[in-house]
């Protein structure tokens, strides 16, 4: 698998010098978190063809059928303020959209904060985790799962209304090694911009890709749910919303649901 990916991967600066490929693993994120504590080098990539315990946000599982998706984690050690660090999740969403557009010829939209969607269903999940070692050194584990070759029946009945694959949307067979290599290249570009603090163009792209600006949404957070209108995305990818009580605020954590998107009903 590594050779097939390297065939498409030309020059990256920081990501992909070490690529560890597994036929089967519990979760690439769990493995990468262990590596982070063992001093693995920045830019190490962990890829699996099948995850037996793929993990998603908010303690959900991530269905990872064998040979169908791209399941990978990247280990990064940025020395940045917490505020800048938090932007990496949204930036990763844009990097996925760039890679899909380059290889498949269609550009996904983004559902805040970082879900690439096509035809109103999710094609990718992103789970960012932080590991702090006993010396206080912070490692970021970027976990990305892209649905590439799945057919409808590869998704559980509960997921079918809200998940789709690139093959289902684009109607052609897509090369997973080629898309993986393009994704690593796009992540490398993104990481360079993050370290340089040169994010204006990325924020503009995010605003253009965001599928629900101007629309009614439901905010879902630890404190419960609330209706609001999505007004804008600020320079650190916070979602500016107009609440039902007329106040404007910026949301930085949680998720949203949109009428008709992801099958949620308000
Ligand atoms: C979500 O949408 O809730 C995030 C899903 C993240 C899935 C990816 S697949 C590769 C990596 N390993 C995991 O266990 N999770 C992430």
Coordinates of C-alpha atoms and ligand atoms in Angstrom, one line a residue:
X1 CA 0.0 0.0 0.0
X2 CA 2.8 2.4 0.9
X3 CA 4.5 2.0 -2.6
X4 CA 1.2 2.7 -4.3
X5 CA 0.8 5.9 -2.3
X6 CA 4.4 7.0 -2.8
X7 CA 4.0 6.6 -6.6
X8 CA 1.6 9.6 -6.5
X9 CA 3.2 11.5 -3.6
X10 CA 5.8 13.8 -4.9
X11 CA 7.4 16.4 -2.6
X12 CA 5.9 17.2 0.8
X13 CA 7.7 19.2 3.3
X14 CA 6.7 17.8 6.7
X15 CA 4.1 15.1 6.2
X16 CA 4.7 11.6 5.0
X17 CA 8.4 10.9 5.5
X18 CA 7.3 7.9 7.5
X19 CA 4.1 6.2 6.4
X20 CA 3.0 3.2 8.4
X21 CA 0.4 1.0 6.7
X22 CA -1.7 -1.7 8.3
X23 CA -4.2 -4.2 6.8
X24 CA -6.2 -4.0 10.1
X25 CA -6.0 -1.9 13.2
X26 CA -8.3 -0.9 16.0
X27 CA -8.1 2.8 15.3
X28 CA -5.4 4.8 13.5
X29 CA -5.9 7.6 15.9
X30 CA -5.4 5.4 18.9
X31 CA -2.2 4.0 17.4
X32 CA -0.9 7.5 16.5
X33 CA -1.6 8.7 20.0
X34 CA 0.6 5.8 21.3
X35 CA 3.3 6.8 18.8
X36 CA 3.1 10.4 20.0
X37 CA 4.1 9.3 23.5
X38 CA 7.0 7.2 22.0
X39 CA 8.6 10.3 20.4
X40 CA 7.6 9.4 16.8
X41 CA 8.7 12.1 14.3
X42 CA 6.5 14.9 13.2
X43 CA 4.6 14.2 10.0
X44 CA 4.3 10.4 10.6
X45 CA 1.2 9.0 8.9
X46 CA -0.7 5.9 10.1
X47 CA -3.0 4.3 7.5
X48 CA -5.2 1.3 7.7
X49 CA -7.3 -0.6 5.2
X50 CA -9.8 -1.6 7.9
X51 CA -10.5 -0.3 11.4
X52 CA -12.1 -2.6 14.0
X53 CA -12.8 0.3 16.4
X54 CA -12.8 3.5 14.4
X55 CA -13.6 6.4 16.5
X56 CA -15.6 9.6 15.8
X57 CA -16.4 12.9 17.6
X58 CA -18.6 12.9 20.7
X59 CA -17.7 9.3 21.5
X60 CA -19.4 8.0 18.4
X61 CA -17.9 5.1 16.4
X62 CA -16.7 5.5 12.8
X63 CA -17.7 2.7 10.4
X64 CA -14.6 1.7 8.5
X65 CA -15.3 -1.2 6.2
X66 CA -12.4 -3.1 4.7
X67 CA -10.9 -1.8 1.4
X68 CA -13.6 0.9 1.0
X69 CA -12.4 4.1 2.7
X70 CA -9.3 6.0 3.5
X71 CA -8.6 5.8 7.2
X72 CA -5.5 7.7 8.3
X73 CA -4.0 9.8 11.1
X74 CA -1.2 12.3 11.0
X75 CA 1.0 13.3 13.9
X76 CA 1.9 17.0 14.1
X77 CA 3.8 19.0 16.7
X78 CA 3.0 22.7 16.1
X79 CA 4.2 25.2 18.6
X80 CA 1.3 27.6 18.4
X81 CA -1.1 29.4 20.7
X82 CA -4.2 27.4 21.7
X83 CA -6.3 29.9 19.6
X84 CA -4.3 29.1 16.4
X85 CA -4.1 25.4 17.2
X86 CA -7.9 25.3 17.3
X87 CA -8.1 26.3 13.6
X88 CA -6.5 23.1 12.4
X89 CA -9.7 21.1 12.5
X90 CA -11.5 23.5 10.1
X91 CA -8.4 23.8 7.9
X92 CA -8.3 20.0 7.6
X93 CA -11.8 20.1 6.3
X94 CA -10.7 22.5 3.6
X95 CA -7.7 20.3 2.8
X96 CA -10.0 17.3 2.3
X97 CA -12.2 19.4 -0.1
X98 CA -9.1 20.5 -2.1
X99 CA -7.9 16.9 -2.4
X100 CA -11.3 15.5 -3.5
X101 CA -11.7 18.3 -6.0
X102 CA -8.3 17.6 -7.5
X103 CA -8.8 13.9 -7.8
X104 CA -12.5 13.5 -8.4
X105 CA -13.4 16.7 -10.1
X106 CA -16.2 17.7 -7.6
X107 CA -15.8 20.1 -4.7
X108 CA -17.6 19.0 -1.5
X109 CA -19.2 21.7 0.7
X110 CA -18.4 22.1 4.4
X111 CA -20.8 21.7 7.3
X112 CA -19.5 23.6 10.3
X113 CA -17.1 22.9 11.9
X114 CA -15.4 20.4 9.6
X115 CA -17.6 17.9 7.8
X116 CA -17.1 17.6 4.0
X117 CA -20.5 16.9 2.4
X118 CA -21.7 16.0 -1.1
X119 CA -25.4 16.0 -2.0
X120 CA -26.3 16.8 1.6
X121 CA -24.6 13.7 3.0
X122 CA -21.3 13.4 4.8
X123 CA -18.3 11.9 2.9
X124 CA -15.7 12.4 5.5
X125 CA -15.2 12.6 9.3
X126 CA -12.4 14.4 11.0
X127 CA -11.3 13.7 14.6
X128 CA -8.5 15.9 16.0
X129 CA -7.0 14.8 19.3
X130 CA -4.3 16.3 21.5
X131 CA -1.7 14.3 23.4
X132 CA 0.4 15.8 26.1
X133 CA 3.5 13.8 27.2
X134 CA 4.9 13.9 30.8
X135 CA 7.3 16.7 29.7
X136 CA 4.3 18.8 28.6
X137 CA 5.1 18.4 24.9
X138 CA 1.9 18.6 22.9
X139 CA 1.2 16.4 19.8
X140 CA -1.8 16.9 17.6
X141 CA -3.3 13.7 16.0
X142 CA -5.3 14.5 12.9
X143 CA -7.6 11.6 12.1
X144 CA -9.4 11.6 8.8
X145 CA -11.8 9.0 7.4
X146 CA -13.0 9.4 3.8
X147 CA -15.8 7.3 2.4
X148 CA -14.4 6.4 -1.0
X149 CA -15.7 3.1 -2.5
X150 CA -18.7 2.3 -0.2
X151 CA -22.0 1.4 -1.7
X152 CA -25.3 2.1 0.0
X153 CA -25.3 -1.4 1.7
X154 CA -21.8 -0.8 3.2
X155 CA -23.4 1.8 5.6
X156 CA -25.6 0.7 8.5
X157 CA -29.4 1.6 8.0
X158 CA -29.0 4.5 10.6
X159 CA -26.1 6.0 8.6
X160 CA -27.7 5.7 5.1
X161 CA -29.6 8.9 5.3
X162 CA -26.6 10.9 6.5
X163 CA -23.5 9.3 4.9
X164 CA -22.4 8.8 1.3
X165 CA -19.2 7.9 -0.6
X166 CA -17.3 9.5 -3.4
X167 CA -18.1 6.5 -5.7
X168 CA -21.8 6.9 -5.0
X169 CA -21.7 10.6 -5.7
X170 CA -19.2 10.8 -8.5
X171 CA -20.3 7.5 -10.2
X172 CA -16.8 6.4 -11.0
X173 CA -14.1 4.2 -9.4
X174 CA -11.6 6.4 -7.5
X175 CA -8.0 5.4 -6.8
X176 CA -7.6 5.4 -3.0
X177 CA -3.7 5.6 -3.3
X178 CA -4.0 8.7 -5.5
X179 CA -6.5 10.4 -3.3
X180 CA -4.4 9.5 -0.2
X181 CA -1.3 11.1 -1.8
X182 CA -3.2 14.2 -2.8
X183 CA -4.7 14.5 0.7
X184 CA -1.2 14.3 2.3
X185 CA 0.0 17.0 -0.1
X186 CA -2.9 19.2 0.7
X187 CA -2.4 18.6 4.5
X188 CA 1.2 19.6 4.0
X189 CA 0.2 22.9 2.3
X190 CA -2.3 23.6 5.0
X191 CA 0.2 22.9 7.8
X192 CA 2.6 25.3 6.2
X193 CA 0.0 28.0 6.1
X194 CA -1.0 27.3 9.7
X195 CA 2.7 27.6 10.9
X196 CA 3.1 30.8 8.8
X197 CA -0.1 32.3 10.1
X198 CA -1.1 33.0 6.5
X199 CA -4.7 31.9 6.7
X200 CA -6.7 34.7 5.0
X201 CA -7.1 32.7 1.7
X202 CA -8.2 29.6 3.7
X203 CA -10.8 31.5 5.6
X204 CA -12.2 32.9 2.4
X205 CA -12.3 29.4 0.9
X206 CA -14.1 28.1 4.0
X207 CA -16.8 30.8 3.8
X208 CA -17.3 29.9 0.1
X209 CA -17.6 26.2 0.9
X210 CA -19.7 26.5 4.0
X211 CA -23.1 25.1 3.0
X212 CA -25.4 26.8 5.6
X213 CA -24.5 30.5 5.8
X214 CA -27.8 32.5 5.9
X215 CA -29.7 29.4 6.9
X216 CA -31.6 28.2 9.9
X217 CA -29.6 25.8 12.0
X218 CA -29.8 23.9 15.3
X219 CA -26.8 24.3 17.6
X220 CA -26.0 21.1 19.4
X221 CA -23.7 21.4 22.4
X222 CA -23.1 20.0 25.9
X223 CA -25.7 22.4 27.2
X224 CA -28.4 21.2 24.9
X225 CA -29.9 22.5 21.6
X226 CA -31.0 25.9 20.3
X227 CA -32.3 27.4 17.0
X228 CA -30.3 30.1 15.3
X229 CA -29.4 31.6 11.9
X230 CA -25.8 31.0 10.7
X231 CA -24.6 34.5 9.7
X232 CA -20.8 34.3 9.1
X233 CA -17.6 32.5 9.9
X234 CA -15.0 34.6 11.7
X235 CA -11.2 34.6 11.1
X236 CA -10.6 31.7 13.5
X237 CA -13.5 29.7 12.0
X238 CA -16.0 30.4 14.8
X239 CA -19.6 30.4 13.6
X240 CA -21.4 33.7 14.1
X241 CA -25.0 33.1 14.8
X242 CA -28.1 35.1 15.3
X243 CA -30.1 33.5 18.2
X244 CA -33.9 33.3 18.4
X245 CA -33.7 36.1 21.1
X246 CA -32.0 38.4 18.6
X247 CA -28.5 38.3 20.0
X248 CA -25.5 37.7 17.9
X249 CA -22.7 35.4 19.3
X250 CA -19.9 33.3 18.0
X251 CA -19.9 29.6 18.6
X252 CA -16.6 27.7 18.9
X253 CA -17.5 24.2 20.0
X254 CA -20.2 21.7 19.4
X255 CA -22.0 20.7 16.2
X256 CA -25.0 21.9 14.2
X257 CA -27.8 20.3 12.3
X258 CA -29.4 21.9 9.3
X259 CA -32.9 21.1 8.1
X260 CA -32.7 18.6 5.3
X261 CA -29.0 18.1 5.8
X262 CA -27.9 14.9 7.5
X263 CA -31.5 13.8 7.8
X264 CA -32.1 15.7 11.0
X265 CA -35.6 16.9 11.4
X266 CA -36.3 20.0 13.4
Ligands
LIG1 C1 -16.5 12.1 13.0 O1 -17.0 12.5 12.0 O2 -17.1 11.9 14.1 C2 -15.0 11.9 13.0 C3 -14.6 10.6 12.4 C4 -13.1 10.4 12.3 C5 -12.8 9.0 11.7 C6 -11.3 8.9 11.4 S1 -10.9 7.4 10.5 C7 -9.2 7.6 10.9 C8 -9.1 8.1 12.3 N1 -9.1 6.9 13.2 C9 -10.2 6.9 14.0 O3 -10.4 6.1 14.8 N2 -11.0 8.0 13.7 C10 -10.4 8.8 12.7

